[in-house]
mmCIF file of C-alpha atoms and ligand atoms in Angstrom:
data_model
loop_
_atom_site.group_PDB
_atom_site.id
_atom_site.type_symbol
_atom_site.label_atom_id
_atom_site.label_comp_id
_atom_site.label_asym_id
_atom_site.label_seq_id
_atom_site.Cartn_x
_atom_site.Cartn_y
_atom_site.Cartn_z
ATOM 1 C CA UNK A 734 0.000 0.000 0.000
ATOM 2 C CA UNK A 735 1.282 3.491 -0.794
ATOM 3 C CA UNK A 736 2.193 5.931 1.982
ATOM 4 C CA UNK A 737 0.483 9.292 2.545
ATOM 5 C CA UNK A 738 2.086 12.344 0.950
ATOM 6 C CA UNK A 739 3.720 13.719 4.064
ATOM 7 C CA UNK A 740 5.769 10.553 4.459
ATOM 8 C CA UNK A 741 7.139 10.293 0.922
ATOM 9 C CA UNK A 742 9.924 12.063 -0.890
ATOM 10 C CA UNK A 743 10.053 13.204 -4.519
ATOM 11 C CA UNK A 744 12.288 10.269 -5.353
ATOM 12 C CA UNK A 745 9.830 7.729 -3.959
ATOM 13 C CA UNK A 746 7.830 5.402 -6.190
ATOM 14 C CA UNK A 747 4.638 6.732 -7.795
ATOM 15 C CA UNK A 748 1.404 6.098 -5.963
ATOM 16 C CA UNK A 749 -0.535 3.220 -7.488
ATOM 17 C CA UNK A 750 -2.713 2.454 -4.447
ATOM 18 C CA UNK A 751 -3.966 4.758 -1.721
ATOM 19 C CA UNK A 752 -6.461 4.597 1.114
ATOM 20 C CA UNK A 753 -9.442 6.848 1.809
ATOM 21 C CA UNK A 754 -12.768 6.321 3.598
ATOM 22 C CA UNK A 755 -11.782 2.738 4.521
ATOM 23 C CA UNK A 756 -11.483 1.918 0.804
ATOM 24 C CA UNK A 757 -8.412 1.036 -1.233
ATOM 25 C CA UNK A 758 -8.117 3.179 -4.369
ATOM 26 C CA UNK A 759 -6.220 2.177 -7.511
ATOM 27 C CA UNK A 760 -4.553 4.839 -9.633
ATOM 28 C CA UNK A 761 -3.808 2.981 -12.890
ATOM 29 C CA UNK A 762 -3.540 5.763 -15.459
ATOM 30 C CA UNK A 763 -3.515 9.529 -15.885
ATOM 31 C CA UNK A 764 -5.088 9.313 -19.353
ATOM 32 C CA UNK A 765 -8.594 10.599 -20.126
ATOM 33 C CA UNK A 766 -10.699 11.426 -23.155
ATOM 34 C CA UNK A 767 -12.254 14.258 -21.126
ATOM 35 C CA UNK A 768 -10.480 17.457 -20.072
ATOM 36 C CA UNK A 769 -12.760 18.546 -17.263
ATOM 37 C CA UNK A 770 -12.389 22.203 -16.285
ATOM 38 C CA UNK A 771 -12.733 21.242 -12.620
ATOM 39 C CA UNK A 772 -10.131 18.438 -12.782
ATOM 40 C CA UNK A 773 -7.187 19.028 -10.460
ATOM 41 C CA UNK A 774 -4.679 17.833 -13.074
ATOM 42 C CA UNK A 775 -5.831 20.477 -15.552
ATOM 43 C CA UNK A 776 -5.355 23.039 -12.812
ATOM 44 C CA UNK A 777 -1.719 22.022 -12.167
ATOM 45 C CA UNK A 778 -2.701 20.117 -9.033
ATOM 46 C CA UNK A 779 -1.762 16.446 -8.809
ATOM 47 C CA UNK A 780 -2.153 16.038 -5.047
ATOM 48 C CA UNK A 781 -5.513 14.639 -4.009
ATOM 49 C CA UNK A 782 -6.347 14.268 -0.312
ATOM 50 C CA UNK A 783 -2.630 14.178 0.459
ATOM 51 C CA UNK A 784 -1.691 11.726 -2.297
ATOM 52 C CA UNK A 785 0.409 12.697 -5.295
ATOM 53 C CA UNK A 786 -1.286 10.866 -8.157
ATOM 54 C CA UNK A 787 0.903 11.818 -11.106
ATOM 55 C CA UNK A 788 2.238 8.676 -12.793
ATOM 56 C CA UNK A 789 5.415 8.727 -14.890
ATOM 57 C CA UNK A 790 3.947 5.756 -16.778
ATOM 58 C CA UNK A 791 1.006 3.411 -16.485
ATOM 59 C CA UNK A 792 1.752 0.533 -14.078
ATOM 60 C CA UNK A 793 1.326 -2.965 -15.497
ATOM 61 C CA UNK A 794 -0.831 -5.669 -13.936
ATOM 62 C CA UNK A 795 2.016 -7.213 -11.949
ATOM 63 C CA UNK A 796 3.028 -3.828 -10.510
ATOM 64 C CA UNK A 797 -0.553 -3.124 -9.461
ATOM 65 C CA UNK A 798 -1.047 -6.558 -7.918
ATOM 66 C CA UNK A 799 2.216 -6.368 -5.994
ATOM 67 C CA UNK A 800 1.155 -2.978 -4.592
ATOM 68 C CA UNK A 801 -2.228 -4.195 -3.345
ATOM 69 C CA UNK A 802 -1.032 -5.704 -0.084
ATOM 70 C CA UNK A 803 -3.473 -7.321 2.317
ATOM 71 C CA UNK A 804 -7.022 -6.533 1.183
ATOM 72 C CA UNK A 805 -8.719 -7.660 4.389
ATOM 73 C CA UNK A 806 -10.790 -4.955 6.059
ATOM 74 C CA UNK A 807 -11.412 -2.706 3.067
ATOM 75 C CA UNK A 808 -15.037 -1.953 2.228
ATOM 76 C CA UNK A 809 -14.274 -1.675 -1.487
ATOM 77 C CA UNK A 810 -11.383 -1.644 -3.902
ATOM 78 C CA UNK A 811 -12.035 1.360 -6.133
ATOM 79 C CA UNK A 812 -10.490 2.142 -9.508
ATOM 80 C CA UNK A 813 -10.171 5.908 -9.265
ATOM 81 C CA UNK A 814 -7.240 8.208 -9.835
ATOM 82 C CA UNK A 815 -6.471 11.265 -11.916
ATOM 83 C CA UNK A 816 -7.328 9.404 -15.096
ATOM 84 C CA UNK A 817 -10.023 7.211 -16.599
ATOM 85 C CA UNK A 818 -9.490 3.560 -15.609
ATOM 86 C CA UNK A 819 -11.348 2.175 -18.645
ATOM 87 C CA UNK A 820 -8.627 3.647 -20.847
ATOM 88 C CA UNK A 821 -6.804 0.509 -19.660
ATOM 89 C CA UNK A 822 -9.680 -1.916 -19.942
ATOM 90 C CA UNK A 823 -7.673 -5.154 -20.122
ATOM 91 C CA UNK A 824 -5.618 -4.181 -17.077
ATOM 92 C CA UNK A 825 -8.716 -3.079 -15.179
ATOM 93 C CA UNK A 826 -10.544 -6.353 -15.893
ATOM 94 C CA UNK A 827 -7.551 -8.484 -15.006
ATOM 95 C CA UNK A 828 -6.909 -6.733 -11.691
ATOM 96 C CA UNK A 829 -10.634 -6.614 -10.857
ATOM 97 C CA UNK A 830 -10.933 -10.383 -11.380
ATOM 98 C CA UNK A 831 -8.061 -11.018 -9.016
ATOM 99 C CA UNK A 832 -9.385 -8.621 -6.380
ATOM 100 C CA UNK A 833 -12.797 -10.286 -6.460
ATOM 101 C CA UNK A 834 -11.167 -13.706 -6.214
ATOM 102 C CA UNK A 835 -9.902 -12.566 -2.807
ATOM 103 C CA UNK A 836 -13.494 -11.823 -1.733
ATOM 104 C CA UNK A 837 -13.386 -8.023 -2.070
ATOM 105 C CA UNK A 838 -15.935 -5.767 -3.722
ATOM 106 C CA UNK A 839 -14.808 -3.809 -6.797
ATOM 107 C CA UNK A 840 -16.071 -0.380 -7.781
ATOM 108 C CA UNK A 841 -15.022 1.535 -10.874
ATOM 109 C CA UNK A 842 -15.324 5.305 -10.980
ATOM 110 C CA UNK A 843 -15.680 6.026 -14.673
ATOM 111 C CA UNK A 844 -16.621 8.581 -17.280
ATOM 112 C CA UNK A 845 -18.847 5.932 -18.879
ATOM 113 C CA UNK A 846 -17.201 6.415 -22.270
ATOM 114 C CA UNK A 847 -15.614 2.991 -22.732
ATOM 115 C CA UNK A 848 -18.099 1.875 -25.403
ATOM 116 C CA UNK A 849 -17.430 5.023 -27.372
ATOM 117 C CA UNK A 850 -13.673 4.706 -26.925
ATOM 118 C CA UNK A 851 -13.528 1.079 -28.086
ATOM 119 C CA UNK A 852 -16.393 1.372 -30.578
ATOM 120 C CA UNK A 853 -18.063 -1.708 -29.095
ATOM 121 C CA UNK A 854 -20.241 -2.650 -26.152
ATOM 122 C CA UNK A 855 -17.782 -3.659 -23.440
ATOM 123 C CA UNK A 856 -20.400 -3.809 -20.660
ATOM 124 C CA UNK A 857 -20.802 -7.641 -20.772
ATOM 125 C CA UNK A 858 -17.139 -7.899 -19.767
ATOM 126 C CA UNK A 859 -17.955 -6.189 -16.478
ATOM 127 C CA UNK A 860 -20.192 -9.035 -15.331
ATOM 128 C CA UNK A 861 -18.708 -10.940 -12.410
ATOM 129 C CA UNK A 862 -15.759 -8.550 -12.226
ATOM 130 C CA UNK A 863 -17.282 -5.232 -11.184
ATOM 131 C CA UNK A 864 -19.780 -4.895 -8.321
ATOM 132 C CA UNK A 865 -20.446 -1.197 -8.674
ATOM 133 C CA UNK A 866 -19.998 1.622 -11.146
ATOM 134 C CA UNK A 867 -19.911 5.269 -10.244
ATOM 135 C CA UNK A 868 -20.470 7.134 -13.508
ATOM 136 C CA UNK A 869 -19.743 10.831 -13.956
ATOM 137 C CA UNK A 870 -22.970 12.251 -15.349
ATOM 138 C CA UNK A 871 -21.742 15.744 -14.511
ATOM 139 C CA UNK A 872 -24.569 17.620 -16.228
ATOM 140 C CA UNK A 873 -28.237 17.441 -17.134
ATOM 141 C CA UNK A 874 -27.683 18.023 -20.860
ATOM 142 C CA UNK A 875 -25.009 17.684 -23.538
ATOM 143 C CA UNK A 876 -24.331 21.418 -23.811
ATOM 144 C CA UNK A 877 -23.548 21.825 -20.117
ATOM 145 C CA UNK A 878 -21.536 18.588 -20.141
ATOM 146 C CA UNK A 879 -19.452 19.726 -23.101
ATOM 147 C CA UNK A 880 -18.732 23.047 -21.424
ATOM 148 C CA UNK A 881 -17.464 21.500 -18.186
ATOM 149 C CA UNK A 882 -15.939 18.241 -19.448
ATOM 150 C CA UNK A 883 -14.556 19.266 -22.874
ATOM 151 C CA UNK A 884 -14.799 15.749 -24.380
ATOM 152 C CA UNK A 885 -12.414 14.838 -27.179
ATOM 153 C CA UNK A 886 -14.807 12.228 -28.612
ATOM 154 C CA UNK A 887 -17.981 13.403 -30.384
ATOM 155 C CA UNK A 888 -21.391 12.566 -28.865
ATOM 156 C CA UNK A 889 -19.794 11.679 -25.522
ATOM 157 C CA UNK A 890 -22.793 12.701 -23.415
ATOM 158 C CA UNK A 891 -25.243 10.458 -25.305
ATOM 159 C CA UNK A 892 -22.681 7.634 -25.346
ATOM 160 C CA UNK A 893 -22.278 7.885 -21.562
ATOM 161 C CA UNK A 894 -26.046 7.608 -21.005
ATOM 162 C CA UNK A 895 -26.229 4.646 -23.403
ATOM 163 C CA UNK A 896 -23.352 2.970 -21.529
ATOM 164 C CA UNK A 897 -25.273 3.274 -18.264
ATOM 165 C CA UNK A 898 -28.387 1.771 -19.811
ATOM 166 C CA UNK A 899 -26.433 -1.233 -21.078
ATOM 167 C CA UNK A 900 -24.317 -1.713 -17.945
ATOM 168 C CA UNK A 901 -27.453 -2.167 -15.814
ATOM 169 C CA UNK A 902 -27.663 -5.772 -17.072
ATOM 170 C CA UNK A 903 -24.185 -6.662 -15.844
ATOM 171 C CA UNK A 904 -23.311 -4.512 -12.834
ATOM 172 C CA UNK A 905 -25.427 -4.842 -9.665
ATOM 173 C CA UNK A 906 -25.062 -1.270 -8.475
ATOM 174 C CA UNK A 907 -24.747 1.853 -10.616
ATOM 175 C CA UNK A 908 -24.636 5.399 -9.304
ATOM 176 C CA UNK A 909 -24.564 8.558 -11.377
ATOM 177 C CA UNK A 910 -22.730 11.516 -9.911
ATOM 178 C CA UNK A 911 -22.714 15.254 -10.490
ATOM 179 C CA UNK A 912 -20.812 18.033 -8.772
ATOM 180 C CA UNK A 913 -22.832 20.599 -6.894
ATOM 181 C CA UNK A 914 -21.779 24.192 -7.472
ATOM 182 C CA UNK A 915 -20.605 24.091 -11.099
ATOM 183 C CA UNK A 916 -22.072 26.821 -13.325
ATOM 184 C CA UNK A 917 -25.304 25.722 -14.972
ATOM 185 C CA UNK A 918 -25.388 22.249 -13.427
ATOM 186 C CA UNK A 919 -28.890 21.450 -12.185
ATOM 187 C CA UNK A 920 -28.464 18.808 -9.512
ATOM 188 C CA UNK A 921 -32.209 18.059 -9.285
ATOM 189 C CA UNK A 922 -32.371 17.497 -13.047
ATOM 190 C CA UNK A 923 -29.333 15.204 -12.850
ATOM 191 C CA UNK A 924 -31.050 13.222 -10.128
ATOM 192 C CA UNK A 925 -34.150 12.844 -12.313
ATOM 193 C CA UNK A 926 -32.013 11.406 -15.118
ATOM 194 C CA UNK A 927 -30.695 8.784 -12.700
ATOM 195 C CA UNK A 928 -34.244 7.976 -11.577
ATOM 196 C CA UNK A 929 -35.394 7.611 -15.178
ATOM 197 C CA UNK A 930 -32.542 5.177 -15.822
ATOM 198 C CA UNK A 931 -33.383 3.253 -12.644
ATOM 199 C CA UNK A 932 -29.968 3.815 -11.076
ATOM 200 C CA UNK A 933 -28.738 5.657 -8.011
ATOM 201 C CA UNK A 934 -27.544 9.237 -7.759
ATOM 202 C CA UNK A 935 -24.941 10.956 -5.611
ATOM 203 C CA UNK A 936 -24.262 14.672 -5.364
ATOM 204 C CA UNK A 937 -20.537 15.263 -5.142
ATOM 205 C CA UNK A 938 -18.600 18.141 -3.687
ATOM 206 C CA UNK A 939 -15.908 19.836 -5.737
ATOM 207 C CA UNK A 940 -12.416 18.496 -4.971
ATOM 208 C CA UNK A 941 -13.661 15.506 -3.009
ATOM 209 C CA UNK A 942 -12.414 12.120 -4.243
ATOM 210 C CA UNK A 943 -14.386 8.946 -3.753
HETATM 211 S S1 SF4 B 1063 -12.634 12.377 -16.129
HETATM 212 FE FE1 SF4 B 1063 -11.774 12.692 -14.075
HETATM 213 S S2 SF4 B 1063 -9.537 12.528 -14.309
HETATM 214 FE FE2 SF4 B 1063 -10.432 12.806 -16.371
HETATM 215 S S3 SF4 B 1063 -10.356 14.989 -16.767
HETATM 216 FE FE3 SF4 B 1063 -12.368 14.587 -15.882
HETATM 217 S S4 SF4 B 1063 -12.129 14.865 -13.663
HETATM 218 FE FE4 SF4 B 1063 -10.065 14.692 -14.561
#
């Protein structure tokens, strides 16, 4: 397990795993197809809750597994760093399978754009590997989403909603999230979208990881 920021030096190894809220978080890439205006990394800030999440390179499966340590006692193992974990789908699925084989729950915090990125429906591959998805809805409509998230792939907002609809068949728990306080974001409208899709909703606070 990786140490908190105040106990590491610049020369220390990059942080692949970190603990928050009694969960173990996995930081497996810094890559994203979004460039969210509110993202710490696009505001020259790589430290999140005392952890420096900048990676010099993506860790491979063996590096991630060797960093996991003893998983007993964690509520969840959560793929969530300053990057989109589904950018590394094969790695994510491989590590998730091995985490679940140890009896732990797996959550993936995602932009919900994997189907768009890979131009195929990847949601069946989540079955039996991922217990929960937390999907960044971020806005009640495509215009507001595009303003705040600056997607590099066209039709990202619609693709994200379609991903959620498909993933419901394979992932037991799905929660949409949106950040309260961003210009033009209507939290009540976001919550209604989640209700219409039959999934959960969580209002997030700016700068809060989890
Ligand atoms: S999806 Fe997450 S990591 Fe990627 S740019 Fe947006 S906030 Fe940052």
